Short mmCIF file of C-alpha atoms and ligand atoms in Angstrom, two decimals:
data_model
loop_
_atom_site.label_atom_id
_atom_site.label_comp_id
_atom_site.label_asym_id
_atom_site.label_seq_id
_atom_site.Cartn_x
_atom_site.Cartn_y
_atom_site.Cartn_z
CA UNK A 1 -0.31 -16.33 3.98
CA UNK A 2 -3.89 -15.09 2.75
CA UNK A 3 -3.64 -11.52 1.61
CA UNK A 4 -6.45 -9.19 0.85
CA UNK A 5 -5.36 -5.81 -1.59
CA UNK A 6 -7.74 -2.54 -0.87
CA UNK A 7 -7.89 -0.10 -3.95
CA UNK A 8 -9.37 2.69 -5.43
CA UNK A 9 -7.86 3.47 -8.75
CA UNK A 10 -5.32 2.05 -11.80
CA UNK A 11 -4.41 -1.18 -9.68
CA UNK A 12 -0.39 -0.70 -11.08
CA UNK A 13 0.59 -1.40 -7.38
CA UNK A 14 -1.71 -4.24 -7.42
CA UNK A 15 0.13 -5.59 -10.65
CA UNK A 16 3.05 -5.12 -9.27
CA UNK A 17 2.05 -8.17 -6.62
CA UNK A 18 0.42 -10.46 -9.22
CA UNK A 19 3.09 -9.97 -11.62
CA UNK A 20 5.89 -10.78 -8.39
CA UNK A 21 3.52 -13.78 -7.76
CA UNK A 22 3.21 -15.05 -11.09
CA UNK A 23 6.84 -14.95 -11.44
CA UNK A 24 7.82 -16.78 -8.38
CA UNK A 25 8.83 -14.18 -6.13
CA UNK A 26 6.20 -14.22 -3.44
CA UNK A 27 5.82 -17.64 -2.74
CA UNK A 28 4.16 -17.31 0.89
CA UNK A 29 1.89 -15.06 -0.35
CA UNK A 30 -1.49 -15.97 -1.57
CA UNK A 31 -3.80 -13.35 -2.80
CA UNK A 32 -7.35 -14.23 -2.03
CA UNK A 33 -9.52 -10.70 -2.58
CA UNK A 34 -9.29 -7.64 -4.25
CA UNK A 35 -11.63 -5.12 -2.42
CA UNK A 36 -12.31 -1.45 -3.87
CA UNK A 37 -14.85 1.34 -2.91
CA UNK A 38 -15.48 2.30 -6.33
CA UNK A 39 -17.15 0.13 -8.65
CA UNK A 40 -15.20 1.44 -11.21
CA UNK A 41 -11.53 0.68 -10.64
CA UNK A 42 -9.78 -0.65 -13.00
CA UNK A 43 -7.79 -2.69 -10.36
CA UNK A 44 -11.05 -4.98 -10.51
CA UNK A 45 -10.07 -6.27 -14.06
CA UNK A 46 -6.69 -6.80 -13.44
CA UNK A 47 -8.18 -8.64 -10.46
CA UNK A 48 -9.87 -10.71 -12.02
CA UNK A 49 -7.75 -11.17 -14.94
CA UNK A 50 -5.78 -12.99 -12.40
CA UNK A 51 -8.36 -15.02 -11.52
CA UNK A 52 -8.62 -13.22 -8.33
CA UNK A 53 -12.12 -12.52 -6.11
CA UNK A 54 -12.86 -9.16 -6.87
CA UNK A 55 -15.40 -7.23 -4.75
CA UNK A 56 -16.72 -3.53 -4.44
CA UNK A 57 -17.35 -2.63 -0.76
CA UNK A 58 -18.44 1.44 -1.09
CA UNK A 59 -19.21 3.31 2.15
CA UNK A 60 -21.79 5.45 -0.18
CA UNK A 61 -24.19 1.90 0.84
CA UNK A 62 -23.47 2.26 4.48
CA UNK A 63 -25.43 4.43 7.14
CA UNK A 64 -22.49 5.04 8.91
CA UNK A 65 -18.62 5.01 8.46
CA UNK A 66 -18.82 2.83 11.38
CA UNK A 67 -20.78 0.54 9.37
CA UNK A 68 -18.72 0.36 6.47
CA UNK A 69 -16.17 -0.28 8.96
CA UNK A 70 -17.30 -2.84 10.50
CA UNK A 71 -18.79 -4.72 7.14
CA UNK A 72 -15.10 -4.74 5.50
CA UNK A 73 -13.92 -6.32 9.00
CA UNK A 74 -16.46 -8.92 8.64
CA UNK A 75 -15.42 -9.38 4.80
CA UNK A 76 -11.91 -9.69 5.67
CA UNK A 77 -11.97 -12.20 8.32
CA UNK A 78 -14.81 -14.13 6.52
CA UNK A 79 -12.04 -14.21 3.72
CA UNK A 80 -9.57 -15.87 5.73
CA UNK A 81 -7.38 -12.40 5.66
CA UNK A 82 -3.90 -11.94 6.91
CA UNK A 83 -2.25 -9.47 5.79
CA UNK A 84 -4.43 -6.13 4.39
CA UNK A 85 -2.30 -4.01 1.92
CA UNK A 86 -3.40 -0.91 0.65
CA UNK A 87 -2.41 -0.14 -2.79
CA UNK A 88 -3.77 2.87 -3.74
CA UNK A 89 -6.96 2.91 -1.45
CA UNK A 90 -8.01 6.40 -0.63
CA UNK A 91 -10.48 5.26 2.35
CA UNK A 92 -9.42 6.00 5.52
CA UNK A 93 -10.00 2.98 7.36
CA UNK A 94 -11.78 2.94 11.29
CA UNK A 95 -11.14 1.47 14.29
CA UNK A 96 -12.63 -1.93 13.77
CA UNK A 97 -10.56 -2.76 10.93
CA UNK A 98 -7.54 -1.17 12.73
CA UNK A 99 -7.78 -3.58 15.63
CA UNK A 100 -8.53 -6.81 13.99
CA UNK A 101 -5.22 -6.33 11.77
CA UNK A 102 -3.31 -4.40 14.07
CA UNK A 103 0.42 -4.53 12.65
CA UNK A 104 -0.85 -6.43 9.96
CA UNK A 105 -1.84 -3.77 7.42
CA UNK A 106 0.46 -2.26 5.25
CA UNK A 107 0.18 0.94 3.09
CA UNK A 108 2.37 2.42 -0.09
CA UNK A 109 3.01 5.79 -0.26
CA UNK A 110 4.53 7.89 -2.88
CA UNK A 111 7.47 9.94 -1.00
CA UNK A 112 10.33 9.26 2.17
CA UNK A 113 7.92 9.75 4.90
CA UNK A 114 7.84 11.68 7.07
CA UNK A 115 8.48 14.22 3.94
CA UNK A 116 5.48 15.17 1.89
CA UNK A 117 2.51 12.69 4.22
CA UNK A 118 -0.29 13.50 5.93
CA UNK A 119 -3.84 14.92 5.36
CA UNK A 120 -4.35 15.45 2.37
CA UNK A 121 -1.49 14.77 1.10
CA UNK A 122 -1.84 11.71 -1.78
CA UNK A 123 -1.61 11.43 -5.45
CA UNK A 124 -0.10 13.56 -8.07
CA UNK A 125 0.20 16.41 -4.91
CA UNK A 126 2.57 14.57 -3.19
CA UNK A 127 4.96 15.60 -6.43
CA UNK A 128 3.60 18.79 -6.47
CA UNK A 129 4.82 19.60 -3.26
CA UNK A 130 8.07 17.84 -3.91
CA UNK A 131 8.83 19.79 -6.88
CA UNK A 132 7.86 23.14 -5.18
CA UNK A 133 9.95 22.46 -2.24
CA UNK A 134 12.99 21.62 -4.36
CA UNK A 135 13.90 18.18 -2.68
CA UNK A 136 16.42 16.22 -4.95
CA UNK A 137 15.43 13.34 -3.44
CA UNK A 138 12.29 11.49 -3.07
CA UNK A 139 11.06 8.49 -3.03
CA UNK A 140 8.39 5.96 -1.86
CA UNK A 141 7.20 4.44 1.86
CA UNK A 142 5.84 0.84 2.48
CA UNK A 143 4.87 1.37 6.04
CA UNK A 144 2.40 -0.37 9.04
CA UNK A 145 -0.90 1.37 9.10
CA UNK A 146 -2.10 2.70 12.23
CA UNK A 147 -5.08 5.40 13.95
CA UNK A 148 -2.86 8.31 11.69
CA UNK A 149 -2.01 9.45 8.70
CA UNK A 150 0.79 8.00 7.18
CA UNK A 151 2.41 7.85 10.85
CA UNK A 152 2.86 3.79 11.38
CA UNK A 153 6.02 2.15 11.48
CA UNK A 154 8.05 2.31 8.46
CA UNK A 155 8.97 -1.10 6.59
CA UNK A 156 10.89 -0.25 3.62
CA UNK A 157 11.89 3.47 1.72
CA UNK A 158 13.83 3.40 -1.80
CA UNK A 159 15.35 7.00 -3.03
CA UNK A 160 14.71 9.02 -6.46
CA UNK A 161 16.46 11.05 -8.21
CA UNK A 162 14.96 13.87 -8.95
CA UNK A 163 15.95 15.82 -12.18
CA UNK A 164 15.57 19.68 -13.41
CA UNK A 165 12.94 19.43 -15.89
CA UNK A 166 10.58 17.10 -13.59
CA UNK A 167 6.46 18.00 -13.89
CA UNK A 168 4.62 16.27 -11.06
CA UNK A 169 3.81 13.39 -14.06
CA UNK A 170 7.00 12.32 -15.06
CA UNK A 171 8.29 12.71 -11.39
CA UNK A 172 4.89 10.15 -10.32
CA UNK A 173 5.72 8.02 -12.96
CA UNK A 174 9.47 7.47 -11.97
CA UNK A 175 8.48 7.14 -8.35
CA UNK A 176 6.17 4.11 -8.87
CA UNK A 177 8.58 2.40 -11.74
CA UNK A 178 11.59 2.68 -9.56
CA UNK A 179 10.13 2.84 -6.06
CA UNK A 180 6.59 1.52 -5.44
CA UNK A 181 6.64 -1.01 -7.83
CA UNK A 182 9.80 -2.59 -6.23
CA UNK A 183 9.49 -2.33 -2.61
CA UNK A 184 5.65 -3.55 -2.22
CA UNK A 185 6.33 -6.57 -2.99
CA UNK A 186 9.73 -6.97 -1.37
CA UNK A 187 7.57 -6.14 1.81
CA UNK A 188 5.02 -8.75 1.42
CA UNK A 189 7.31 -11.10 0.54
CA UNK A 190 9.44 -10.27 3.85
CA UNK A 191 6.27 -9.88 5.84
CA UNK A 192 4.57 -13.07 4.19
CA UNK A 193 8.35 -15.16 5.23
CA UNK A 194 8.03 -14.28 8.65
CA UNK A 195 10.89 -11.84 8.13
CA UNK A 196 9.76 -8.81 9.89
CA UNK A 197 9.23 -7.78 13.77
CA UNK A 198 8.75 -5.10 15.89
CA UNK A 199 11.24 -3.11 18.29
CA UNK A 200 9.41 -0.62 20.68
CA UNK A 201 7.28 0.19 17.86
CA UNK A 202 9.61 0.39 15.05
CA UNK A 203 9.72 -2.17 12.38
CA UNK A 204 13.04 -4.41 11.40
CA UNK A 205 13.67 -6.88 8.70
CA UNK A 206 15.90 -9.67 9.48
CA UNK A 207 19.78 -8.44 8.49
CA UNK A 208 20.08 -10.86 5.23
CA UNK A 209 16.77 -9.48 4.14
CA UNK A 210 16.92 -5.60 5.25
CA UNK A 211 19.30 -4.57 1.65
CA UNK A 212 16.99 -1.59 -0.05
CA UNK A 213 18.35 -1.95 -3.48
CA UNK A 214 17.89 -4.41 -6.10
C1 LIG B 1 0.20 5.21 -5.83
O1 LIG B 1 0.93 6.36 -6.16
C2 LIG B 1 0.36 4.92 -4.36
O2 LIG B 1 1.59 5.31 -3.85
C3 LIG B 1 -0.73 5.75 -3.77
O3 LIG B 1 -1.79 5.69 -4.68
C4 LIG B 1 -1.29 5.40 -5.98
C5 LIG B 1 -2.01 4.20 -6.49
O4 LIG B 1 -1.75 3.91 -7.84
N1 LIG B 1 -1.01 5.33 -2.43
P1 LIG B 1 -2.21 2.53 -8.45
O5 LIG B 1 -3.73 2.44 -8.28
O6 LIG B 1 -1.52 1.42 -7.73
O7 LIG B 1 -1.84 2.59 -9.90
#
């Protein structure tokens, strides 16, 4: 299955999926663009380290968000897209791109949604928030995109620990090493196997597949 990856920053999500490919564990899954809004992302050059098509697509050269909306449509059907996952991609995206991929876009975020999601609620503040709130467990969220924020069907969760002398850092860091890093690719290789489908608009992995832990 031809999967495009939408970022904006470090790329260590992205990695994450070339390093699962290049070890054999995503073997429907065949990554044919990288596509960021800012030129200078260094999930470009791990892109293209990877021998990957990398592209910068910035709605700074459009007239219109609807523009910009509709130009990344055309560049991910005219790139033989299936499956759109944002890793790190701090864009919201529009209605055209919405309904071309409907169910077929999938997002990583850093807590157990619905805790700590929303408007404005990405990066390092999503630990921030944690940490002020006193959870002792959080975690990260591979879920469906859809018109909200951070409200489409859940795929797959995994739980952290979190620990007494925590700063938003080291609790970010954790969070990807033992959280994002795993389940993204778990959830396009389930997605990319055919192994995941919808119940009254909640999402369900196949029972031999559906185990959260390693
Ligand atoms: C991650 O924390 C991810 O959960 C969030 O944005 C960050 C991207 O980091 N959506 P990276 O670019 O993959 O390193």
């Amino acid at each position: 299955m031809k999967i495009a990856v939408l970022v904006s920053g470090g790329g260590t999500n992205l990695q994450a999926l070339l390093d699962a490919k290049a070890a054999g564990k995503l073997p429907e899954a065949e990554f044919v663009c990288v596509i960021s809004n800012r030129k200078d992302a260094y999930a470009l050059e791990r892109a293209k380290a990877a021998g990957i098509d990398a592209q910068v697509l910035s709605p700074r050269r459009f007239a219109s968000r609807e523009a910009y909306d509709t130009a990344l449509r055309d560049l991910l059907i005219a790139k033989g897209a299936e499956l759109v996952v944002l890793a790190g991609f701090l864009v919201v995206l529009g209605r055209e791109v919405l309904h071309a991929y409907r169910n077929r876009i999938l997002n990583i975020h850093p807590s157990l949604i619905p805790s700590f999601c929303g408007d404005g609620c990405y990066g390092l503040k999503v630990h921030e928030m944690a940490l002020a709130r006193g959870v002792k467990v959080t975690g990260a969220t591979v879920h469906f995109v859809d018109e909200g924020t951070d409200t489409g069907p859940i795929l797959l969760q995994k739980a952290v620990a979190v620990r007494e002398d925590d700063t938003p850092e080291s609790l970010q860091l954790r969070v990807m090493q033992e959280a994002e890093w795993q389940i993204l690719p778990k959830a396009v290789d389930l997605f990319t196997r055919g192994k995941v489908h919808f119940t009254n608009g909640i999402a369900w992995t196949s029972a031999e597949d559906s185990e959260q832990e390693e």
